[in-house]
């Protein structure tokens, strides 16, 4: 016999857990289902951007303290960009920062830990019914919503609203919501865990290395707790296919190359190299329909430039939960009403995703990338401006405007006074 419940969430990764938690703090019960037991691994770079603590703090200002105490993540203070020209650009996330771990702008934490932390937060809430080890493989549209059923047929639920948070391989997203994978808007990546890698920045800056041979895409090295490192390589899927790149072999090749071998001289790989897909948010998609919403990777919301998806998964989960509150009040779960989800995703996330896509396209041109990064590397004022862009989205919009770069180029060649960050509008 099936259980009747208004809201069912499939997938308890960042998108699903965030949906359930946001609902819970709005005093709305939900059923949260995941096929895995936790802790479980998720192939990822493990970098948690500032968006995540900002959003989670809205639920409970003590939440990140619990995370830090329980899992001791690495506190991250900036990014090191290595463009093809090798002119290093170091961008702190905060201008003139003072390193205080409690106030870190970002973290690196194995997903095994971070996702377990979210599950522990879920377990603290009485109004979330959590089912782990529960694989949902069937769904049936009904008059009032959906009936969903587990693979073994032992459990089923009737719901008014189905929130799909089942990640990049969501069958519901592909088959029911018709969100097929488009290789031009999708990336493939491999990840390996190492211990003993050397040469990190003293304040744990994460490293993105843009290599000629693997463009558009990058090789990353992120510091992890306990002297480990998350090392990986990602590229757009159409190019992986066209150039027949074997990402696992490519990763080994990069690590053994003269550029990196010294840093890996005493390093040891502690886990086999694993690969997974990244559904990028560079293509506009409709993420709602009669009685359902697609969140996180199931809604293809990964940043096409940085590969960051945890923040958008959490954000889309919050947006889904806040709309669900209105659905319950108005007793409306139809496609027309749920369009409000796409409207809010457009306002909150799409502009940023489009911006990243344009930057991803710019970075396909090596000469242009080298020119722009050359200008940046030589001008501390521009570096300061870019730091401010990390937290100031309006400022970040300037980055894709040719006039912005023209002004900087002219400033560098002495034809204009040095650029004052606050004067670039
Ligand atoms: C190699 C790689 C590196 C990355 N690096 C970063 C990074 O450094 N920083 C960053 O922010 N993002 C990164 N990303 C993206 C990030 O991993 C995802 O965007 C993020 O995990 C999305 O969260 P989610 O909750 O939507 O999906 P997931 O985290 O995939 O969670 C989906 C959940 O659904 C469950 N599930 C699936 N099917 C079913 C089913 N049928 N029934 C029940 N449960 C089901 C799964 O068990 C899983 O727990 C990376 C991705 C890859 C592949």
XYZ file of C-alpha atoms and ligand atoms in Angstrom:
478
model
C 0.000 0.000 0.000
C 1.321 3.431 -0.829
C 1.780 6.230 1.710
C 0.110 9.574 0.928
C 2.366 12.578 1.533
C 2.409 16.058 -0.057
C 6.135 16.395 -0.838
C 8.602 13.688 -1.814
C 12.246 14.417 -2.628
C 14.281 11.850 -4.565
C 17.995 12.103 -3.776
C 19.589 13.233 -0.505
C 22.737 14.899 -1.894
C 23.144 18.695 -1.488
C 20.063 19.554 -3.602
C 17.708 17.077 -1.913
C 18.993 17.588 1.629
C 18.802 21.388 1.182
C 15.206 21.125 -0.070
C 14.191 18.993 2.911
C 16.027 21.216 5.410
C 14.580 24.446 4.026
C 11.079 22.894 4.115
C 11.673 21.669 7.647
C 12.682 25.138 8.870
C 9.460 26.420 7.239
C 7.622 23.812 9.376
C 6.702 21.737 6.337
C 7.207 17.968 6.536
C 8.692 15.997 3.646
C 9.852 12.538 2.673
C 13.521 12.352 1.591
C 14.706 9.221 -0.220
C 18.172 8.106 -1.328
C 19.311 4.870 -2.917
C 22.647 4.969 -1.061
C 23.556 4.471 2.538
C 25.544 7.341 4.095
C 28.378 8.138 4.401
C 28.860 7.587 0.685
C 31.373 8.928 -1.810
C 30.382 11.315 -4.613
C 32.944 11.960 -7.325
C 33.654 15.678 -7.013
C 36.420 18.258 -6.589
C 35.150 18.670 -2.992
C 35.424 22.493 -3.126
C 32.598 24.205 -1.267
C 32.154 27.798 -2.402
C 30.999 30.708 -0.226
C 27.453 30.318 -1.537
C 26.994 27.169 0.550
C 27.816 28.523 4.049
C 25.908 31.720 3.218
C 22.761 29.739 2.408
C 23.084 27.191 5.229
C 23.623 29.990 7.772
C 20.187 31.286 6.828
C 18.737 28.064 8.271
C 20.712 28.198 11.488
C 23.683 30.483 12.261
C 25.292 27.614 14.235
C 25.158 25.129 11.361
C 28.669 25.755 9.973
C 30.146 25.490 13.470
C 28.676 22.014 13.702
C 30.200 21.182 10.309
C 33.662 22.491 11.251
C 33.676 20.744 14.644
C 32.544 17.425 13.223
C 34.570 17.210 9.989
C 37.447 19.764 10.224
C 37.326 20.896 6.589
C 40.198 22.825 4.992
C 39.545 26.579 5.107
C 40.111 28.096 1.662
C 41.034 31.758 1.112
C 41.487 32.101 -2.610
C 42.176 30.667 -6.063
C 45.360 30.323 -8.062
C 44.779 30.501 -11.819
C 47.460 29.153 -14.108
C 46.562 30.225 -17.682
C 48.241 28.605 -20.717
C 50.849 31.409 -20.625
C 51.743 30.182 -17.070
C 51.515 33.731 -15.720
C 50.192 32.890 -12.268
C 47.224 34.894 -11.003
C 46.435 34.634 -7.304
C 42.984 35.823 -6.336
C 42.103 35.969 -2.635
C 38.345 35.678 -2.032
C 38.472 38.710 0.274
C 40.588 41.813 -0.216
C 43.115 42.217 2.633
C 41.817 39.132 4.425
C 42.954 37.947 7.821
C 42.907 34.166 8.129
C 40.325 33.162 10.735
C 39.055 29.601 10.064
C 35.605 30.379 11.521
C 35.068 32.993 8.858
C 36.558 31.181 5.864
C 34.999 32.200 2.548
C 35.152 28.602 1.273
C 36.100 25.056 2.258
C 37.390 21.812 0.828
C 35.884 18.714 2.390
C 35.470 15.210 0.981
C 31.882 14.773 -0.137
C 31.765 11.642 1.975
C 31.982 14.064 4.943
C 30.028 17.067 3.666
C 27.055 15.006 2.470
C 27.109 13.021 5.727
C 26.994 16.318 7.604
C 23.847 17.273 5.647
C 22.276 13.913 6.499
C 23.106 14.497 10.177
C 21.363 17.881 9.943
C 18.374 16.139 8.343
C 18.299 13.642 11.221
C 18.133 16.493 13.739
C 14.776 17.521 12.249
C 11.655 15.688 13.339
C 9.565 16.580 10.304
C 11.815 14.955 7.685
C 11.125 11.281 7.034
C 14.418 9.905 5.721
C 14.670 6.642 3.748
C 18.205 5.547 2.844
C 19.100 2.422 0.841
C 15.890 3.072 -1.069
C 16.148 3.091 -4.845
C 13.215 4.791 -6.611
C 12.944 3.399 -10.130
C 9.292 3.802 -11.072
C 6.956 6.746 -11.239
C 3.412 7.079 -12.453
C 1.555 10.333 -13.138
C -1.762 10.452 -11.306
C -4.567 13.038 -11.325
C -3.272 14.689 -8.162
C 0.487 14.211 -8.552
C 2.824 11.215 -8.785
C 3.008 7.720 -7.393
C 6.609 6.616 -7.002
C 7.847 3.143 -6.213
C 11.087 1.463 -5.176
C 12.905 -1.048 -7.352
C 11.894 -3.997 -5.163
C 8.259 -2.819 -5.206
C 8.148 -2.912 -1.397
C 7.586 0.829 -0.841
C 5.575 3.458 -2.678
C 4.377 7.010 -2.056
C 1.603 9.191 -3.498
C 2.649 12.833 -3.562
C 1.387 16.186 -4.802
C 4.896 17.503 -5.523
C 7.887 15.446 -6.595
C 11.243 17.195 -6.178
C 13.830 15.464 -8.343
C 17.275 15.793 -6.728
C 18.678 12.522 -8.054
C 21.774 14.080 -9.590
C 23.421 13.939 -13.005
C 22.052 10.485 -13.857
C 18.449 11.190 -12.889
C 16.138 9.005 -14.975
C 13.124 11.126 -14.061
C 14.841 14.238 -15.456
C 15.725 12.488 -18.729
C 12.643 10.363 -19.325
C 9.768 12.261 -17.716
C 10.968 15.885 -17.883
C 12.730 15.229 -21.235
C 15.984 16.915 -20.180
C 18.360 14.962 -22.391
C 22.152 15.293 -22.045
C 23.576 17.739 -24.614
C 27.312 17.132 -25.008
C 27.972 20.788 -25.888
C 26.585 21.690 -22.461
C 28.019 18.863 -20.425
C 31.467 18.055 -19.058
C 33.274 14.858 -18.188
C 35.770 14.761 -15.336
C 37.969 12.362 -13.409
C 39.085 12.645 -9.808
C 41.848 10.989 -7.780
C 42.843 11.281 -4.111
C 46.563 11.631 -3.368
C 48.565 12.105 -0.217
C 51.912 13.864 0.016
C 51.447 16.433 -2.792
C 53.624 19.494 -2.090
C 53.722 23.151 -3.085
C 50.354 24.413 -1.818
C 49.665 28.047 -1.018
C 50.008 28.745 2.723
C 46.323 29.787 2.926
C 45.024 26.785 0.987
C 44.273 28.536 -2.300
C 42.699 26.014 -4.658
C 44.495 25.624 -8.007
C 43.058 25.631 -11.508
C 45.566 24.894 -14.289
C 44.340 25.701 -17.803
C 46.429 23.538 -20.092
C 46.640 24.017 -23.848
C 45.924 20.411 -24.651
C 42.780 20.166 -22.500
C 40.929 23.355 -23.372
C 38.125 24.172 -22.559
C 38.618 22.487 -19.239
C 41.187 22.417 -16.487
C 43.418 20.321 -14.266
C 42.850 20.992 -10.561
C 44.721 20.397 -7.319
C 42.764 21.126 -4.130
C 44.230 20.637 -0.627
C 42.278 18.309 1.679
C 42.471 17.602 5.410
C 45.032 15.032 6.643
C 47.678 15.920 4.056
C 45.576 14.624 1.180
C 44.710 16.346 -2.092
C 41.851 16.116 -4.549
C 43.352 16.061 -8.037
C 41.367 15.946 -11.259
C 40.806 16.857 -14.863
C 37.595 18.001 -16.526
C 36.698 18.910 -20.113
C 33.588 19.649 -22.126
C 32.091 16.363 -23.291
C 31.791 17.288 -26.999
C 35.543 17.922 -27.098
C 36.399 14.775 -25.122
C 34.409 12.892 -27.742
C 35.764 14.753 -30.778
C 39.419 14.536 -29.666
C 38.946 11.033 -28.197
C 40.581 12.073 -24.921
C 41.041 9.358 -22.320
C 40.752 11.506 -19.199
C 42.208 8.897 -16.832
C 45.331 8.508 -18.953
C 45.520 12.267 -19.471
C 45.447 12.853 -15.700
C 48.344 10.429 -15.157
C 50.249 12.092 -17.997
C 49.792 15.568 -16.533
C 50.923 14.450 -13.070
C 54.038 12.809 -14.549
C 54.850 15.813 -16.795
C 57.911 18.030 -16.073
C 55.551 20.807 -14.924
C 54.057 18.785 -12.056
C 56.256 15.733 -11.374
C 58.265 17.500 -8.682
C 55.154 18.256 -6.629
C 54.066 14.623 -6.925
C 57.562 13.150 -6.381
C 56.718 11.741 -2.925
C 52.968 11.560 -3.442
C 50.939 8.378 -3.353
C 47.517 7.808 -4.896
C 45.193 6.556 -2.159
C 42.040 5.815 -4.169
C 41.504 4.698 -7.780
C 40.782 7.412 -10.371
C 37.027 7.731 -10.916
C 34.975 9.631 -13.487
C 31.528 11.245 -13.552
C 29.483 13.671 -15.669
C 28.718 17.355 -15.039
C 25.432 18.646 -16.525
C 26.335 22.274 -17.181
C 23.905 25.150 -16.822
C 24.953 26.820 -20.075
C 21.732 25.944 -21.887
C 18.350 27.322 -20.873
C 16.039 24.522 -19.767
C 12.551 24.286 -18.298
C 12.918 22.765 -14.828
C 9.287 22.449 -13.800
C 6.125 20.729 -14.987
C 2.860 19.380 -13.612
C 3.642 18.253 -10.036
C 7.434 18.235 -10.326
C 10.565 20.386 -9.975
C 14.128 19.544 -11.010
C 16.893 20.689 -8.640
C 20.717 20.563 -8.627
C 22.356 18.330 -11.222
C 18.974 16.840 -12.157
C 18.204 20.387 -13.390
C 21.614 20.842 -15.138
C 22.742 23.734 -12.948
C 26.544 23.353 -12.777
C 28.622 26.471 -13.493
C 30.070 25.966 -17.029
C 33.328 27.764 -16.248
C 34.286 26.554 -12.790
C 32.420 23.222 -12.588
C 30.937 24.336 -9.284
C 27.589 22.660 -8.651
C 27.154 22.242 -4.888
C 26.191 25.888 -4.333
C 23.589 25.881 -7.111
C 22.252 22.531 -5.894
C 21.665 24.019 -2.433
C 20.274 27.246 -3.884
C 17.827 25.472 -6.200
C 16.743 23.275 -3.263
C 15.948 26.401 -1.237
C 14.001 27.910 -4.149
C 12.043 24.657 -4.611
C 11.168 24.522 -0.894
C 10.061 28.157 -0.772
C 7.803 27.644 -3.782
C 6.430 24.417 -2.265
C 5.261 26.472 0.710
C 3.154 28.610 -1.655
C 1.898 25.505 -3.509
C 0.577 24.087 -0.241
C -1.065 27.385 0.754
C -2.750 27.807 -2.632
C -3.287 24.098 -3.247
C -1.751 24.515 -6.709
C 0.788 22.035 -8.094
C 0.111 22.462 -11.827
C 2.744 23.385 -14.422
C 1.424 26.920 -14.804
C 1.852 27.614 -11.075
C 5.228 25.856 -10.860
C 6.631 28.068 -13.628
C 7.429 30.432 -10.745
C 10.372 28.072 -10.038
C 11.912 28.751 -13.464
C 11.289 32.461 -13.058
C 13.242 32.511 -9.799
C 16.010 30.257 -11.139
C 16.303 32.696 -14.061
C 16.606 35.662 -11.707
C 18.932 34.101 -9.153
C 21.097 31.661 -11.098
C 20.764 31.955 -14.891
C 22.401 35.354 -15.342
C 25.465 34.089 -13.511
C 25.472 30.826 -15.494
C 25.277 32.748 -18.792
C 28.146 34.932 -17.698
C 30.291 31.900 -16.904
C 29.406 30.368 -20.266
C 30.619 33.479 -22.064
C 33.848 33.335 -20.111
C 34.216 29.643 -20.918
C 33.905 30.592 -24.606
C 36.461 33.391 -24.292
C 38.896 30.921 -22.715
C 38.753 28.721 -25.804
C 40.906 31.358 -27.536
C 44.403 30.883 -26.181
C 45.750 34.206 -27.491
C 42.860 36.130 -25.923
C 43.184 34.296 -22.613
C 46.918 34.944 -22.540
C 46.425 38.610 -23.412
C 43.808 39.132 -20.721
C 45.618 37.158 -18.028
C 48.849 38.991 -18.924
C 47.098 42.297 -18.259
C 45.677 41.016 -14.986
C 48.936 39.477 -13.715
C 50.785 42.764 -14.244
C 48.315 44.996 -12.445
C 47.657 44.623 -8.674
C 44.708 47.039 -8.905
C 42.965 44.742 -11.359
C 43.663 41.788 -9.070
C 41.982 43.707 -6.267
C 39.049 44.415 -8.562
C 38.733 40.731 -9.469
C 38.807 39.794 -5.763
C 35.878 42.088 -5.195
C 34.109 40.427 -8.097
C 34.025 37.156 -6.182
C 31.474 38.622 -3.805
C 30.062 41.405 -5.992
C 28.010 39.971 -8.822
C 27.226 43.348 -10.415
C 30.953 43.964 -10.727
C 31.477 40.490 -12.176
C 29.132 41.349 -15.059
C 31.791 43.802 -16.273
C 34.159 40.931 -16.975
C 32.474 39.854 -20.210
C 32.201 43.380 -21.607
C 34.873 44.132 -24.234
C 34.862 47.791 -23.103
C 35.998 46.706 -19.627
C 39.088 44.951 -21.039
C 39.750 47.734 -23.514
C 39.940 50.213 -20.639
C 42.327 47.932 -18.774
C 44.452 47.334 -21.856
C 44.712 51.062 -22.486
C 45.563 51.604 -18.833
C 48.336 49.021 -19.026
C 49.842 50.512 -22.163
C 49.988 53.881 -20.460
C 47.332 55.561 -22.575
C 45.051 55.987 -19.629
C 45.677 56.512 -15.938
C 45.950 53.266 -13.910
C 42.533 51.754 -13.367
C 40.878 52.518 -10.103
C 38.650 49.528 -9.235
C 35.787 51.760 -8.202
C 35.931 53.690 -11.487
C 35.155 50.720 -13.715
C 31.421 50.836 -14.302
C 34.609 15.268 -11.077
C 33.685 16.342 -10.558
C 34.222 17.407 -9.835
C 33.355 18.365 -9.280
N 33.899 19.335 -8.487
C 33.070 20.203 -7.844
C 33.600 21.108 -6.886
O 34.790 21.101 -6.553
N 32.743 21.984 -6.294
C 31.407 22.000 -6.601
O 30.673 22.839 -6.062
N 30.884 21.113 -7.488
C 31.664 20.205 -8.096
N 31.123 19.270 -8.942
C 29.668 19.246 -9.147
C 28.960 18.636 -7.930
O 29.515 17.386 -7.631
C 27.448 18.473 -8.214
O 26.976 19.649 -8.833
C 26.657 18.224 -6.941
O 26.976 16.975 -6.379
C 25.144 18.255 -7.251
O 24.399 17.876 -6.114
P 22.999 17.094 -6.299
O 22.421 16.970 -4.940
O 22.212 17.735 -7.372
O 23.395 15.660 -6.866
P 24.261 14.503 -6.187
O 25.262 15.056 -5.294
O 24.703 13.634 -7.311
O 23.184 13.706 -5.297
C 22.187 12.932 -5.901
C 21.698 11.881 -4.891
O 20.592 11.196 -5.480
C 20.665 9.824 -5.153
N 19.910 9.067 -6.169
C 20.191 8.952 -7.489
N 19.278 8.178 -8.101
C 18.393 7.802 -7.147
C 17.236 6.989 -7.146
N 16.803 6.391 -8.273
N 16.561 6.772 -5.999
C 16.995 7.361 -4.848
N 18.094 8.149 -4.793
C 18.790 8.373 -5.916
C 22.159 9.534 -5.162
O 22.483 8.390 -4.387
C 22.743 10.826 -4.585
O 22.945 10.735 -3.194
C 31.953 18.290 -9.513
C 31.420 17.231 -10.266
C 32.278 16.261 -10.772
C 31.689 15.111 -11.538
